[in-house]
Short mmCIF file of C-alpha atoms in Angstrom, two decimals:
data_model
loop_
_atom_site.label_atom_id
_atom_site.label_comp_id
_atom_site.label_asym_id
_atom_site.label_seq_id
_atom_site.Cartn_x
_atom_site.Cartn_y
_atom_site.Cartn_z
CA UNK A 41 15.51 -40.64 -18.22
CA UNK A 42 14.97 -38.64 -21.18
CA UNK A 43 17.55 -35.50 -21.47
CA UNK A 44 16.54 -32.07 -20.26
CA UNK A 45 16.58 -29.22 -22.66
CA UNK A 46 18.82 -26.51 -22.71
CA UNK A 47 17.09 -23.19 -23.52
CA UNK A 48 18.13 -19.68 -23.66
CA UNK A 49 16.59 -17.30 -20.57
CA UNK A 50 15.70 -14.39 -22.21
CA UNK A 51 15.72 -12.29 -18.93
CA UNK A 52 19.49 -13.12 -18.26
CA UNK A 53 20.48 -13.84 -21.57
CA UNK A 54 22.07 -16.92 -20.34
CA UNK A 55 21.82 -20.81 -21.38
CA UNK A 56 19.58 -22.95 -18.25
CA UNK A 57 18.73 -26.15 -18.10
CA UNK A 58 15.10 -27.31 -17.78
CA UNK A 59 14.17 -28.38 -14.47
CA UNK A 60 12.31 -30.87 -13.29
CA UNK A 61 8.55 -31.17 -13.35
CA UNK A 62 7.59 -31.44 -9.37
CA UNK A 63 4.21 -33.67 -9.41
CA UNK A 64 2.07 -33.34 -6.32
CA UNK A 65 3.00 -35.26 -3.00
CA UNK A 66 -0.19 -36.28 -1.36
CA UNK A 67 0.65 -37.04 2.35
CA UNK A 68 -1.67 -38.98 4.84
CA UNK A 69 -0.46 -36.43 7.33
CA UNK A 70 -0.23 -33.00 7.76
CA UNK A 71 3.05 -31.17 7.42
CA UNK A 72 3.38 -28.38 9.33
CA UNK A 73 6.64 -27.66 9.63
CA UNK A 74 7.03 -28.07 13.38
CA UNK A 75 11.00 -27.81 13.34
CA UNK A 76 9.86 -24.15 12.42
CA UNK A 77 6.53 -23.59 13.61
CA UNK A 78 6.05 -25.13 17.11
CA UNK A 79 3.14 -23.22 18.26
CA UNK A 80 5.11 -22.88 22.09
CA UNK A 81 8.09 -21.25 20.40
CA UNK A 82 8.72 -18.39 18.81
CA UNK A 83 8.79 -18.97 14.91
CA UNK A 84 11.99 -19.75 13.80
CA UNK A 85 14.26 -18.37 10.57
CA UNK A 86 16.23 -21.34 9.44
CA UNK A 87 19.03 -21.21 6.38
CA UNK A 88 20.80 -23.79 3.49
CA UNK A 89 22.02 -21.02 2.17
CA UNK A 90 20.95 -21.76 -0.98
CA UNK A 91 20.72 -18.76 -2.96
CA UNK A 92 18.16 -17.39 -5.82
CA UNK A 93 18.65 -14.51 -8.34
CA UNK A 94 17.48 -10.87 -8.52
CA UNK A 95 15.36 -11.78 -11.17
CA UNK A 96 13.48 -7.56 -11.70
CA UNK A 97 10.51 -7.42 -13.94
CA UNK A 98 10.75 -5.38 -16.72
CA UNK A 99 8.15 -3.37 -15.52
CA UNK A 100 6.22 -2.84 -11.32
CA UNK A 101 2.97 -1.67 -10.39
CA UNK A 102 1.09 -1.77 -6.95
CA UNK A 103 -2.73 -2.90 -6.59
CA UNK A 104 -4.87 -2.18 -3.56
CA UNK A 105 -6.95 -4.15 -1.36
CA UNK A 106 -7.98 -1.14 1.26
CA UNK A 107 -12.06 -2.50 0.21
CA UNK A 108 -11.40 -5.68 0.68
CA UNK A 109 -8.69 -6.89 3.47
CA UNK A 110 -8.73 -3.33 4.89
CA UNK A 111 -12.70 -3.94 5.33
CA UNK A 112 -11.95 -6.94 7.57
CA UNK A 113 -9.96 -5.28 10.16
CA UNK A 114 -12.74 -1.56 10.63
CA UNK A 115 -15.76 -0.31 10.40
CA UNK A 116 -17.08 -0.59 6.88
CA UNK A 117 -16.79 2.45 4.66
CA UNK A 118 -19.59 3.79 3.54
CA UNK A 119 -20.19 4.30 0.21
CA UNK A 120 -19.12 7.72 -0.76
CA UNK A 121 -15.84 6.78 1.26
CA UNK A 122 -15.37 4.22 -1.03
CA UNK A 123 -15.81 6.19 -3.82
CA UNK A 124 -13.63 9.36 -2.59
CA UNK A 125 -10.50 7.05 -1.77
CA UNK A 126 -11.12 5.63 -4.99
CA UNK A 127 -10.81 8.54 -6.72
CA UNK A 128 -7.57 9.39 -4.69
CA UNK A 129 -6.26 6.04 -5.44
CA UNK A 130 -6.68 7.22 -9.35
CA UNK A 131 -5.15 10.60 -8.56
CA UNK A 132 -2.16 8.89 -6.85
CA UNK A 133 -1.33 6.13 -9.61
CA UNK A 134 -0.59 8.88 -11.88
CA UNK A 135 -1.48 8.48 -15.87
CA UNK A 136 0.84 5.37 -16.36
CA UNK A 137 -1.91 3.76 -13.57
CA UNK A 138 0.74 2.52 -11.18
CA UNK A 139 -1.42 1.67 -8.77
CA UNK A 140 -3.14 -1.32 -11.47
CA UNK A 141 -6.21 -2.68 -9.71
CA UNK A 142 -8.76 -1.94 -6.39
CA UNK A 143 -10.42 -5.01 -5.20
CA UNK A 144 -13.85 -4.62 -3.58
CA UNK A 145 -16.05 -7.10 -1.41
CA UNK A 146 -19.57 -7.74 -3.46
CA UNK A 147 -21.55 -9.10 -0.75
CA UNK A 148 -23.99 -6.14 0.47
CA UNK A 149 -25.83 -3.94 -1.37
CA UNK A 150 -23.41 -1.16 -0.29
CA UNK A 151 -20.20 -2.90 -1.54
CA UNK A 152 -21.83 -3.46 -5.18
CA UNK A 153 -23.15 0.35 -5.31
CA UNK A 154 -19.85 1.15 -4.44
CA UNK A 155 -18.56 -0.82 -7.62
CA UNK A 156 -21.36 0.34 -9.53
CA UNK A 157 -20.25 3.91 -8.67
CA UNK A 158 -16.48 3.44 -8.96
CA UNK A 159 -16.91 1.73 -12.34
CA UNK A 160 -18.74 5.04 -13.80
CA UNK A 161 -15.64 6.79 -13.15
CA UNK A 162 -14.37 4.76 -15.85
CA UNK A 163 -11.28 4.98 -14.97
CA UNK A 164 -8.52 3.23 -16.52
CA UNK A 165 -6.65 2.57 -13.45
CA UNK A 166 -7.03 1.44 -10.72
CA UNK A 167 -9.17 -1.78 -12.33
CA UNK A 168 -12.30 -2.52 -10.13
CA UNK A 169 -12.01 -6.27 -9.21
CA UNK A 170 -13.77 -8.14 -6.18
CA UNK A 171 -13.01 -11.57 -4.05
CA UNK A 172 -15.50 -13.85 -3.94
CA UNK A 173 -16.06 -17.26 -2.21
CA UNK A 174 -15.17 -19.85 -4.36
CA UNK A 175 -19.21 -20.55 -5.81
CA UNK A 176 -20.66 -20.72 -9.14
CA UNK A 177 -23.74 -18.33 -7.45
CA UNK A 178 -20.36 -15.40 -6.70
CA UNK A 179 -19.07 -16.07 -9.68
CA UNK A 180 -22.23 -15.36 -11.72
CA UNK A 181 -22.49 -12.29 -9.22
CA UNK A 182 -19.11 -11.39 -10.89
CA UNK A 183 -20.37 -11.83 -13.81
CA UNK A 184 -23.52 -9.65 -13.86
CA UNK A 185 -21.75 -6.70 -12.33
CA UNK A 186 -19.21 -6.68 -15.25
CA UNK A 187 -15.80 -7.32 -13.77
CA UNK A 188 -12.99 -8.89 -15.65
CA UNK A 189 -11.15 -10.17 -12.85
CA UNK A 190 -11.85 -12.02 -9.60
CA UNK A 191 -9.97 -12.86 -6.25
CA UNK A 192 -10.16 -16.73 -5.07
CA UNK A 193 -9.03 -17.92 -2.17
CA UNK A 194 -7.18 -21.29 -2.53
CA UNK A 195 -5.30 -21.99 0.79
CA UNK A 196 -2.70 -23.69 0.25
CA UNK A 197 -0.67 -24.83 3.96
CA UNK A 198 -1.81 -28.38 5.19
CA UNK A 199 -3.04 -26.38 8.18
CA UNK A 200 -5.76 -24.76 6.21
CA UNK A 201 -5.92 -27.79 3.93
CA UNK A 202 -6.02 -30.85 6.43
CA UNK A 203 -7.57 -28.65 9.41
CA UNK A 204 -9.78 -25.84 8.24
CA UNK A 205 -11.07 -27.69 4.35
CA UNK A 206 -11.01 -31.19 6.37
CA UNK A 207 -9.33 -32.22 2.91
CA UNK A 208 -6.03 -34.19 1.36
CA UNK A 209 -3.87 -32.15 -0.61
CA UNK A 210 -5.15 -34.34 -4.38
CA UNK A 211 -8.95 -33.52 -2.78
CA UNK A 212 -8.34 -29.84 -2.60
CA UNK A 213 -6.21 -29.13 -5.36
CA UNK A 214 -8.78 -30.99 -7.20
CA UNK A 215 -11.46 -29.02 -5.82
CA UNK A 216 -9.46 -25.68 -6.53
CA UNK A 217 -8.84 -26.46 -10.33
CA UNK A 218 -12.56 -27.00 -10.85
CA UNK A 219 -13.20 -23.56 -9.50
CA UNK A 220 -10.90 -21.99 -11.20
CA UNK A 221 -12.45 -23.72 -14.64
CA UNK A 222 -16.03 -22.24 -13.39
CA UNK A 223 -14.44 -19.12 -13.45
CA UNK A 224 -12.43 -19.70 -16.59
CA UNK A 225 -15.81 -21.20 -18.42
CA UNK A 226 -17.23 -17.48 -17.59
CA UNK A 227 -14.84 -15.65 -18.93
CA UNK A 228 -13.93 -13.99 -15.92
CA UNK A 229 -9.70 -13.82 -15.15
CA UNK A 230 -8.82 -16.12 -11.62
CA UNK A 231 -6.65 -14.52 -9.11
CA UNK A 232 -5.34 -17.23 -7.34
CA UNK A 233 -4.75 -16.28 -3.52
CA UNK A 234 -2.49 -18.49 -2.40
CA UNK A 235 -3.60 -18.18 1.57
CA UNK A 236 -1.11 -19.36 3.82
CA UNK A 237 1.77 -19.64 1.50
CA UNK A 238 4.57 -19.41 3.99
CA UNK A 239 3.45 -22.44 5.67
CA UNK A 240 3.08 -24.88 2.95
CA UNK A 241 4.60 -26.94 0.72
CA UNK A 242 5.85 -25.43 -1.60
CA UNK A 243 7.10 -28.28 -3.95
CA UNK A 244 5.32 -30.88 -2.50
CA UNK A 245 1.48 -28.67 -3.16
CA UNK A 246 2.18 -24.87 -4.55
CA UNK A 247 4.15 -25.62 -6.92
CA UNK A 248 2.53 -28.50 -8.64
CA UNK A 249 -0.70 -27.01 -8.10
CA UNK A 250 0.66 -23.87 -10.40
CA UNK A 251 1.78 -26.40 -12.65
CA UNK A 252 -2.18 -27.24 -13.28
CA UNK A 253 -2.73 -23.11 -13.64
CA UNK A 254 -0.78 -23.03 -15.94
CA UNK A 255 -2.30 -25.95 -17.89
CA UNK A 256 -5.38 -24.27 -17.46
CA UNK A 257 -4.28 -20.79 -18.92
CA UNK A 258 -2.90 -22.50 -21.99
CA UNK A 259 -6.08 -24.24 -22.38
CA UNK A 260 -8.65 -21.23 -21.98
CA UNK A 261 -6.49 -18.75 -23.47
CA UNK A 262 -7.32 -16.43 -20.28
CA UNK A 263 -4.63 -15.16 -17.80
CA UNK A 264 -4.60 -16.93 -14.81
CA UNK A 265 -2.98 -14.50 -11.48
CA UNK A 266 -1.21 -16.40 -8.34
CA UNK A 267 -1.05 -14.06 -5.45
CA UNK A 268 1.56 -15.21 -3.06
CA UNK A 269 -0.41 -14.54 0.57
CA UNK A 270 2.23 -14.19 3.49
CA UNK A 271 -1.12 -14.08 5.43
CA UNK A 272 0.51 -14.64 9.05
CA UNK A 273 3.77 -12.78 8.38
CA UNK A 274 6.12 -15.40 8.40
CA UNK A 275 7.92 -14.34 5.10
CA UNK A 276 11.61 -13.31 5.43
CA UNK A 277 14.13 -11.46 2.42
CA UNK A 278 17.16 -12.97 3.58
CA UNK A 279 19.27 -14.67 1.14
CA UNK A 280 19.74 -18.60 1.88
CA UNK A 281 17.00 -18.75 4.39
CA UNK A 282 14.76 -21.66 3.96
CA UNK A 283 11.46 -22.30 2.08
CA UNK A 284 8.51 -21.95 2.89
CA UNK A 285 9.26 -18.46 4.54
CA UNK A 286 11.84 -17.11 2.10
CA UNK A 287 10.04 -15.11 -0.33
CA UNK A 288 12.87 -15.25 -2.75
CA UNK A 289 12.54 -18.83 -2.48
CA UNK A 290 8.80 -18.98 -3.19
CA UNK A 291 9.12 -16.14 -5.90
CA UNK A 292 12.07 -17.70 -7.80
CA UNK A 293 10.15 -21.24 -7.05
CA UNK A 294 7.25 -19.88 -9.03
CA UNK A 295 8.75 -18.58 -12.14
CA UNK A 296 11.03 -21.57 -12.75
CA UNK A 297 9.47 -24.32 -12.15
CA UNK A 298 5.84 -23.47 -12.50
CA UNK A 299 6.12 -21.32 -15.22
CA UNK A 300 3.97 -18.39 -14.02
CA UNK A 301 5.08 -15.12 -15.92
CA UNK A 302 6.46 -12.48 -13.19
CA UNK A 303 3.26 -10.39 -15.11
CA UNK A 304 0.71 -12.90 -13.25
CA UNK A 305 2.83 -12.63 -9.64
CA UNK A 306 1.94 -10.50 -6.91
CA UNK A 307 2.79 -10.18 -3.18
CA UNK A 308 0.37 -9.86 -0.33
CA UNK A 309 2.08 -9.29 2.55
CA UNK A 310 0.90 -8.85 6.37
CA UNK A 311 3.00 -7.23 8.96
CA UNK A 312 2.99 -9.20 12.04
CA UNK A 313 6.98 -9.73 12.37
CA UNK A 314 7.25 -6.03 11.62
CA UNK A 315 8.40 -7.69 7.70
CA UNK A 316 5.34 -6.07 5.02
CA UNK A 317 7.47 -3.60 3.35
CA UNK A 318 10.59 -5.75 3.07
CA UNK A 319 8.83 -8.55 2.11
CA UNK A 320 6.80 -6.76 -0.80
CA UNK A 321 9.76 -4.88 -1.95
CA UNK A 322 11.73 -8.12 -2.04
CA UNK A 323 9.09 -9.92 -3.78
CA UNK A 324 9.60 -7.14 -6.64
CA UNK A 325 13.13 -7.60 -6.69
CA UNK A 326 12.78 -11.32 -7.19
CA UNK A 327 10.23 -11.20 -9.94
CA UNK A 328 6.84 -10.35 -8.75
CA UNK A 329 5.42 -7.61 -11.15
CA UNK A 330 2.44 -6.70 -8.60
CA UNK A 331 2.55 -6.30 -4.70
CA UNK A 332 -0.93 -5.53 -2.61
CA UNK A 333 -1.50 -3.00 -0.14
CA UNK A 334 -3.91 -1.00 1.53
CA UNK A 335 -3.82 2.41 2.51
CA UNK A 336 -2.06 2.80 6.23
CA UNK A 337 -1.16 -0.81 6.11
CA UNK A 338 -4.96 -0.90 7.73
CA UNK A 339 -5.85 -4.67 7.70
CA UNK A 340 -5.87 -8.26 9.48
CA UNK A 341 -4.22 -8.41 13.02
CA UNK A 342 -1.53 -5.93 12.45
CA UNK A 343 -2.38 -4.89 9.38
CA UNK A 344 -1.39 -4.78 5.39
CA UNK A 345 1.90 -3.53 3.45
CA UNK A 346 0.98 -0.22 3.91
CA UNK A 347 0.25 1.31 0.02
CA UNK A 348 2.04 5.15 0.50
CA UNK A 349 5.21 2.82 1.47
CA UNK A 350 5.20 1.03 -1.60
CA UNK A 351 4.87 4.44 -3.52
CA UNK A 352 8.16 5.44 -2.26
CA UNK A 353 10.14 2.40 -2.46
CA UNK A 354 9.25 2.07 -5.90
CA UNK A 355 10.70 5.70 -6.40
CA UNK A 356 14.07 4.52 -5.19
CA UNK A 357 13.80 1.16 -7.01
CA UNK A 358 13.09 3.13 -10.33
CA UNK A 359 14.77 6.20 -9.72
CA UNK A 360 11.64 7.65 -10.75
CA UNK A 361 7.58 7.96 -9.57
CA UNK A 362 6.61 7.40 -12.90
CA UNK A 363 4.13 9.94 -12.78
CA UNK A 364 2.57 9.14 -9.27
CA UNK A 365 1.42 12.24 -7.53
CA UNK A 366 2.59 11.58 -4.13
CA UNK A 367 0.56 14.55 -2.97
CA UNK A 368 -2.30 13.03 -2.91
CA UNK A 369 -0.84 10.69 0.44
CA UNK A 370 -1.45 13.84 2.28
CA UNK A 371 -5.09 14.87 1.18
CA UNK A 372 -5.98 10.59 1.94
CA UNK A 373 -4.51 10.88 5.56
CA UNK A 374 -6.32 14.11 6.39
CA UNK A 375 -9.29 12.76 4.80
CA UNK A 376 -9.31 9.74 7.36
CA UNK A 377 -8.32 12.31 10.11
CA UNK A 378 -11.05 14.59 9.50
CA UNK A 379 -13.94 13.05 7.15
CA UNK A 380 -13.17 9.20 8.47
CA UNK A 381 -12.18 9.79 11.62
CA UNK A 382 -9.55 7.46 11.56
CA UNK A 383 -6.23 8.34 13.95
CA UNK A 384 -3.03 7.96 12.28
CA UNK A 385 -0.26 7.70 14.83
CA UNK A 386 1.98 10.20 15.47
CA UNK A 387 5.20 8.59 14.04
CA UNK A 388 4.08 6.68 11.36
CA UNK A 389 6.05 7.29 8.19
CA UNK A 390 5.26 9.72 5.27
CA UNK A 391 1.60 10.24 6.77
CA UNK A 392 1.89 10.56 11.04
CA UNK A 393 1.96 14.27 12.23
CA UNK A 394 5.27 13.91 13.35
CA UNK A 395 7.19 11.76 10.79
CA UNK A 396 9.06 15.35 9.70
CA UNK A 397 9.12 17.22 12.64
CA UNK A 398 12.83 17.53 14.73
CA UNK A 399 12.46 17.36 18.73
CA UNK A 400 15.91 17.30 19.59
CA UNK A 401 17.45 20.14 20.67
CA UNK A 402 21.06 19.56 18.96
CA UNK A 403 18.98 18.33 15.50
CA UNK A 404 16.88 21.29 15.86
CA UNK A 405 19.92 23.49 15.73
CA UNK A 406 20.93 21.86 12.48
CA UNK A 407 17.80 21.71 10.70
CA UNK A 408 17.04 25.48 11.02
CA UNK A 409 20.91 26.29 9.64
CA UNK A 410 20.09 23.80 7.06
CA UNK A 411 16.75 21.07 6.57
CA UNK A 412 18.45 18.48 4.40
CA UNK A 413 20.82 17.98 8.07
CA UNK A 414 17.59 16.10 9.54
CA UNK A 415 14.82 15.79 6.56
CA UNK A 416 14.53 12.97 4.38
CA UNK A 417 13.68 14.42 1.30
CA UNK A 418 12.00 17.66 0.42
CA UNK A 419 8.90 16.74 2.39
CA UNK A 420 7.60 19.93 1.03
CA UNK A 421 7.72 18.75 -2.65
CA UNK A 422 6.94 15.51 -2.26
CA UNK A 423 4.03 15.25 0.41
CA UNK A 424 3.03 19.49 0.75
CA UNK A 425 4.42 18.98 4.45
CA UNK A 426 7.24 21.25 5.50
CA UNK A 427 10.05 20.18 7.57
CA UNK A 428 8.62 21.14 11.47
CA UNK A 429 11.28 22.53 14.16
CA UNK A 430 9.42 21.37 18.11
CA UNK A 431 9.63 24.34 20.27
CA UNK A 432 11.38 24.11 23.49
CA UNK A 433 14.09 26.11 25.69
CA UNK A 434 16.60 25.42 23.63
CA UNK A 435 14.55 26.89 20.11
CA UNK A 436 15.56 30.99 20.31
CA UNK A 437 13.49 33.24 18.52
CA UNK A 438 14.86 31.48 15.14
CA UNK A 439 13.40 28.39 16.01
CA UNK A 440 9.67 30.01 16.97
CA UNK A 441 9.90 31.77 13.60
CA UNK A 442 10.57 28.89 11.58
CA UNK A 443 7.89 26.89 13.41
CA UNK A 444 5.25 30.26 13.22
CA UNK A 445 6.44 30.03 9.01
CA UNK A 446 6.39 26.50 8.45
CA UNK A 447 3.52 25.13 10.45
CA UNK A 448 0.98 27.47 9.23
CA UNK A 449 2.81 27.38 5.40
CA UNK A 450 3.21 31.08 5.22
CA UNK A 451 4.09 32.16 2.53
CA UNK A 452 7.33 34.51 1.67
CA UNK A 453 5.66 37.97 2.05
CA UNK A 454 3.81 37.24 5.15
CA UNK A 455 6.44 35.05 6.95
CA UNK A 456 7.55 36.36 10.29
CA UNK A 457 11.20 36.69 11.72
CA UNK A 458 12.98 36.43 15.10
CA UNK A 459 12.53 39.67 15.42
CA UNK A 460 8.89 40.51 15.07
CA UNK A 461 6.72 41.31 17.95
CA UNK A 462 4.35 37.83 17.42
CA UNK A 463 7.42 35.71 17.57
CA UNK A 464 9.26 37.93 20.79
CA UNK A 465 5.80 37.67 23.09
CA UNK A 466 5.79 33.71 21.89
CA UNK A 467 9.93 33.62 22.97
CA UNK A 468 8.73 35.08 25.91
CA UNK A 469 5.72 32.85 26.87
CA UNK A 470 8.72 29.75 26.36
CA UNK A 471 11.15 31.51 28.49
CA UNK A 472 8.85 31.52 31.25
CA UNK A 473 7.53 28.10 30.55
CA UNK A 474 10.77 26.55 31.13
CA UNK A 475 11.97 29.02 34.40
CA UNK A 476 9.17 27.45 35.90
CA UNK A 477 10.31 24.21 35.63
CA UNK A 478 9.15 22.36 32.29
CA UNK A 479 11.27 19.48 30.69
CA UNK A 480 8.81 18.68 27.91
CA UNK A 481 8.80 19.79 24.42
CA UNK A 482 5.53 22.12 23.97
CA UNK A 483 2.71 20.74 21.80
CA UNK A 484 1.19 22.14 18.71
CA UNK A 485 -2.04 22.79 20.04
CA UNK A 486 -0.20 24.92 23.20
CA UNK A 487 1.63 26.60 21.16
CA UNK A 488 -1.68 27.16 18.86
CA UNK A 489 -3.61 28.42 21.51
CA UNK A 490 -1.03 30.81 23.05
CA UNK A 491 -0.47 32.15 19.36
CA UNK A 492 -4.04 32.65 19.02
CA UNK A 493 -4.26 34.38 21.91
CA UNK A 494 -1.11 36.88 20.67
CA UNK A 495 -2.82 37.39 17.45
CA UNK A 496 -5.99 38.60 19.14
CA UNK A 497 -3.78 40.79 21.46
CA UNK A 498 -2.10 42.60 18.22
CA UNK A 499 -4.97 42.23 16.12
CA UNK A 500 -3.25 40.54 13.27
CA UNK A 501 -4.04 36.96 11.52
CA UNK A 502 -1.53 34.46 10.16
#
């Protein structure tokens, strides 16, 4: 066998071998990895403790897919919707465009006005770019519109493969590469969805399949995008835990032996083992320039890596937000409260109406003496929502203030103390609350009311 070459890795700076080329393996049967995945049995995590290397891209970005997988799992937008979250989206990347690309649904006549209309923007970032069936009649549709850039869907587990496509593995990947060179003959860039990836094969199909991407890209002189697809969840960040559900594994298995630039690698993760965030952010840290999201994690089953999550981690990745106004989370959730009519719940992070406020007594205490005790970062800053103190018997006329002040964002010259009459008839409407036997924490919208009714009583306004 002929010698391997030594090269030099430019990312590490350090001497590797080349590996192995990894042709396809075209099986009569089916593997779905039943050691792992017996459908009776709770999924399993498995290890050989084989372990890959942190292997950061030089540079991150997010792109969104709230038009297109979010679409699946709600009522379709309409198309102003569409057009006002798009121009959040914009808002929220910031002028370096962190959040790169949108990718839109083309089939109704409201979908493509809502590309027509988001493309007028002309916007920079995010990119407008669809998913399409894999047809030379959708691709022309592509086309026509204008767009540079296309979602595919190539599933790639032999349960898709042998049970969904009715296929071998040499009969789809065939199939798939002479999609991809419709697109390619076009002009139009592929993304590659890889659906299913953390059920298949990933040396014995993905890989080798890649291989032929790659080929392809060299050939056309177009960039060719593989988006890794956790699309049931399975994925898992620990180190030495076994392919096809470690997305190091898959990650590192992508770069080095199919060749694909971390540039062209992105992360679509779904959240049913509780795993979307991890999972993206891990895919970063392993190579993947790109992870998809939607906004709320709203998608498929239980949903998307939510895209206001990814904002953050990438602030404590970089040290930095890179320009992202993280502002604009809080005008997109009160937009789906109010104009959308979407309900967020109550404790979801960043966004939920309680994600910053303190409940317990003892914590209560501590955040009014000092916020940074029980707040996570200056909430205030970061997302316009102050810190929030509940109100209950154990509050004092401290605690009303500061909840009076910080719920209605007074500001200086108009806040209220402990000592005011407002907050003293409010103490007093507690006291009794809880003489007469309460336990619970009082709500906003009792405590709104009964301040309402105060304000009318001393003729003043907040």
């Amino acid at each position: 066998m002929e010698d391997r070459k030594v090269f030099m890795n430019q990312h590490t700076n350090l001497l590797e071998l080349e590996e192995y080329m990894y042709p396809l393996v075209d099986v009569e049967t089916p593997n779905v990895f039943r050691n792992l995945f017996r459908y009776d049995e709770i999924p399993k995590i498995a290890f050989n403790d084989r372990i890959v290397p942190h292997h950061m891209p030089d540079e991150i970005w997010i792109t969104d897919t709230t038009f297109r997988d979010g679409q699946q799992s709600r009522a379709p937008y309409t198309t102003e919707q569409i057009v006002t979250i798009f121009d959040y989206l914009h808002r929220l990347g910031g002028p370096k465009g962190k959040i790169r690309q949108s990718e839109f649904f083309l089939y109704s006549k409201k979908d493509r006005d809502a590309v027509y209309k988001c493309m007028e923007r002309g916007y920079e970032f995010p990119e407008v770019t669809s998913w399409i069936r894999a047809s030379k009649k959708d691709f022309q549709l592509v086309k026509e519109i204008g767009l540079k850039e296309t979602g595919v869907l190539v599933s790639c587990s032999d349960y898709h493969i042998f049970y969904k496509l009715k296929m071998t593995r040499r009969e789809a990947m065939e199939h798939y590469l002479s999609v991809i060179r419709d697109c390619l003959e076009i002009g139009v860039r592929p993304r590659c969805h890889l659906e299913d990836i953390t059920r298949s094969d990933i040396y014995g199909f993905v890989i080798p399949f890649c291989v032929e991407l790659m080929k392809l890209m060299e050939e056309y002189k177009i960039p060719i995008k593989v988006r890794v697809c956790d699309t049931m969840g399975y994925g898992v960040n620990f180190p030495g835990a076994v392919i096809p559900r470690s997305i190091p594994g898959i990650i590192y298995g992508l770069m080095t032996h199919a060749g694909v630039p971390s540039s062209l690698i992105e992360f679509h993760g779904h959240n049913d083992f509780y795993k979307a965030v991890n999972n993206s952010t891990t895919a970063w840290l392993y190579g993947a320039s790109g992870v998809n999201c939607s906004l709320f994690g709203i998608g498929e089953r239980t949903g998307n890596t939510p895209l206001e999550a990814m904002v953050f981690e990438y602030a404590q990745l970089k040290g930095t937000l890179d320009g992202m106004d993280t502002r604009v989370i809080t005008e997109l959730a009160e937009y789906y409260e109010k104009e959308i009519g979407y309900h967020i719940p109550s404790r979801t992070p960043f966004v939920g109406k309680n994600f910053n406020v303190t409940k317990a007594g003892i914590h209560a205490d501590g955040m009014l003496k000092n916020e940074e005790i029980y707040n996570i970062f200056d909430t205030e800053k970061f997302l316009d929502r102050p810190a929030l103190v509940s109100v209950s018997n154990t509050s004092g006329a401290a605690g009303i203030a500061y909840w009076i002040n910080a719920f209605y964002k007074l500001p200086k010259e108009r806040q209220v103390d402990k000592n005011s009459q407002l907050v003293c008839k409010v103490k007093d409407w507690v006291d009794k609350e809880y003489e007469e036997g309460r336990v619970t924490v009082l709500t906003d919208e009792e405590l709104i009311e009964r301040i309402n009714t105060i304000c009318e009583e001393l003729h003043i306004t907040l």
